[in-house]
Amino acid sequence: MTVTAPSVDQPDRLRTRPWPTRGSRLLRLVPAAVSALCGVLLYVSFPPRTLWWLALPAFAGFGWVLRGRRWKASLGLGYLFGLGFLLPLLVWTGVEVGPGPWLALVVVEAVFVALVGLGVAAVSKLPAWPVWAAAVWMAGEAVRARVPFHGFPWGKIAFGQADGVFLPLAAVGGTPVLGFAVVLCGFGLYEAVRVAVEGRRTRGVRTGTAAAALLSVVVPVGGALAARPLVSDKAEDGTVTVAVIQGNVPRSGLEFNAQRRAVLDYHARETKKLAADVEAGKTARPDFVLWPENSSDIDPFANPDASLVIDDAAKAIGVPISVGGVVERNGRLLNEQILWDPAKGPTQTYDKRQIQPFGEYLPLRSLLGAINDNWTTMVRQDFSRGTRPGVFDIGGTGVGLATCYEAAFDWAVRDTVTHGAQMISVPSNNATFDRSEMTYQQLAMSRVRAVEHSRTVTVPVTSGVSAIIMPNGKITQRTGMFVPDYLVQKIPLRSSETPATRLGILPEIALVLVAAGGLGWAIGAGVRVRRATGA
């Protein structure tokens, strides 16, 4: 086939169309570059940095590139935003296992962001579109927190706001309301600028449009300020003195599991050091002690030597210890918290319910084994799921337990409070992820949970960062990484429930319905336009 330039005999619309120049082709790449860079900007707003406010320009830029786009372009731009955000955010998932699982996770998770981009573009021409667009984003988070493999809510917008002005909204409606406010404000900033520029150019703008843009910014900020009285660290049920033990590990990485006895000994040794300091009057005697997840990967019910080490530590400190163990019971492998009394031994247990895919169990085991045998040997036996909420009664104090990965899931933390938790503990093991940002991201989740449910949250970790967090989300004590240490503090106990605790999943359902309504409206309007134009 021969391609020629339009001749003088061709229609004027062809003869006068300019050939694309190199500059115009490069100009078309600007939205793609902006979308990816806005994703990176959103990542930078997350811990360990305290630049929470960068989420607002990130969503403002995302709104700019998506507004009015066709479906193919919006999918691509959404995917680029997702890659820019998730690639650096989740790099810790490949610290010890290589880039393959990290890249695979990001490629899949970014698909959800691409679909959100499609939805945002669809509602972007509706009146008050920032509201519909923010609801669409939250609907995307709701889906991502549930599928595939029971979901992966890491990267919820709320988890980047532990230092932000919007944090009190967590007490109003949990992570959905907090995240919605941030995204709405970001989209609202772009809309306010767009309306202002358009008004200056045309010397006029609809009052309703301007008011909607302004309210999209003012309402989230005003709501956050109005919610501040919900945040309190006042004791309602007295106080207890709690100790958090960080025993450390011989070395970071996956190989720490091969040194299970050393890890157990380290935590027992640090507990005995605490006991000596208590006897010497250097620190207060705790009412109970919290060890991290995997502090005893040797099953103390099957191995008398492990049982003896824990029992000696409990007798030395003279108070109950919550021990993170790996146990096998009736053929089931369980990630279990065990309450070990110095006089009675093990008395209560909690089995982790939200277990980690590809870490504690292997989905699609036969398929992955056919691709690479090494992947199946990393998780030789799948863990089983617990069935009951984790609340220990320790001397009359209700201690809620959300083990490590569970802290990312709204329901796994909330139902400890609804079942009587007056404080929450998040025992974790981050040794596998070395000195990556993972521990700081997870710590931020615990800070959000503290405000969401108005509870003190303790975070005992094998190798760092362990911390004690007040109900207002402030960290009062923390350890370094990969050092043995202990924290002792008197903390307030609380039993009242925040609106977020009482409402449960209802705010998330409401936002999903708003998103569905906006998408339905946008699709209906598009159909009517096509019918009217005969397209």
PDB file of C-alpha atoms in Angstrom, residues 108-109 111-116 135-154 156 175-176 354 405 409-411 505 508-509 511-513 515-516 519:
ATOM      1  CA  VAL A 108      -1.926  -7.132  39.802  1.00  0.00           C
ATOM      2  CA  GLU A 109      -2.722  -4.450  42.389  1.00  0.00           C
ATOM      3  CA  VAL A 111      -5.129  -3.161  37.821  1.00  0.00           C
ATOM      4  CA  PHE A 112      -7.516  -2.074  40.579  1.00  0.00           C
ATOM      5  CA  VAL A 113      -6.168   1.480  40.375  1.00  0.00           C
ATOM      6  CA  ALA A 114      -6.598   1.386  36.576  1.00  0.00           C
ATOM      7  CA  LEU A 115     -10.263   0.473  37.003  1.00  0.00           C
ATOM      8  CA  VAL A 116     -10.635   3.298  39.511  1.00  0.00           C
ATOM      9  CA  ALA A 135     -16.296   7.588  46.386  1.00  0.00           C
ATOM     10  CA  VAL A 136     -15.083   5.633  43.342  1.00  0.00           C
ATOM     11  CA  TRP A 137     -11.564   5.571  44.798  1.00  0.00           C
ATOM     12  CA  MET A 138     -12.884   4.256  48.109  1.00  0.00           C
ATOM     13  CA  ALA A 139     -14.925   1.595  46.301  1.00  0.00           C
ATOM     14  CA  GLY A 140     -11.686   0.504  44.660  1.00  0.00           C
ATOM     15  CA  GLU A 141     -10.030   0.233  48.061  1.00  0.00           C
ATOM     16  CA  ALA A 142     -12.966  -1.807  49.355  1.00  0.00           C
ATOM     17  CA  VAL A 143     -12.595  -4.304  46.522  1.00  0.00           C
ATOM     18  CA  ARG A 144      -8.804  -4.453  46.814  1.00  0.00           C
ATOM     19  CA  ALA A 145      -9.129  -5.228  50.535  1.00  0.00           C
ATOM     20  CA  ARG A 146     -11.133  -8.363  49.700  1.00  0.00           C
ATOM     21  CA  VAL A 147      -9.843  -9.899  46.458  1.00  0.00           C
ATOM     22  CA  PRO A 148      -7.875 -11.799  45.405  1.00  0.00           C
ATOM     23  CA  PHE A 149      -6.858 -14.227  48.166  1.00  0.00           C
ATOM     24  CA  HIS A 150      -8.898 -12.427  50.861  1.00  0.00           C
ATOM     25  CA  GLY A 151      -7.523  -9.040  49.810  1.00  0.00           C
ATOM     26  CA  PHE A 152      -4.487  -6.819  50.236  1.00  0.00           C
ATOM     27  CA  PRO A 153      -5.412  -3.442  51.795  1.00  0.00           C
ATOM     28  CA  TRP A 154      -1.800  -2.235  52.056  1.00  0.00           C
ATOM     29  CA  LYS A 156      -5.010   2.480  51.850  1.00  0.00           C
ATOM     30  CA  THR A 175     -10.321   4.170  57.306  1.00  0.00           C
ATOM     31  CA  PRO A 176     -13.051   4.624  54.642  1.00  0.00           C
ATOM     32  CA  GLN A 354      -6.105 -13.217  58.491  1.00  0.00           C
ATOM     33  CA  TYR A 405      -0.803  -8.537  58.853  1.00  0.00           C
ATOM     34  CA  PHE A 409      -7.823  -5.225  57.897  1.00  0.00           C
ATOM     35  CA  ASP A 410     -10.591  -3.118  59.420  1.00  0.00           C
ATOM     36  CA  TRP A 411     -12.675  -6.031  60.697  1.00  0.00           C
ATOM     37  CA  ILE A 505     -18.712  -1.535  57.832  1.00  0.00           C
ATOM     38  CA  GLU A 508     -17.717   1.722  53.525  1.00  0.00           C
ATOM     39  CA  ILE A 509     -21.008   0.354  52.201  1.00  0.00           C
ATOM     40  CA  LEU A 511     -19.382   5.074  49.904  1.00  0.00           C
ATOM     41  CA  VAL A 512     -19.617   2.065  47.582  1.00  0.00           C
ATOM     42  CA  LEU A 513     -23.294   2.903  46.978  1.00  0.00           C
ATOM     43  CA  ALA A 515     -19.793   5.375  43.766  1.00  0.00           C
ATOM     44  CA  ALA A 516     -22.312   3.043  42.120  1.00  0.00           C
ATOM     45  CA  LEU A 519     -21.245   5.622  37.776  1.00  0.00           C
TER      46      LEU A 519
END
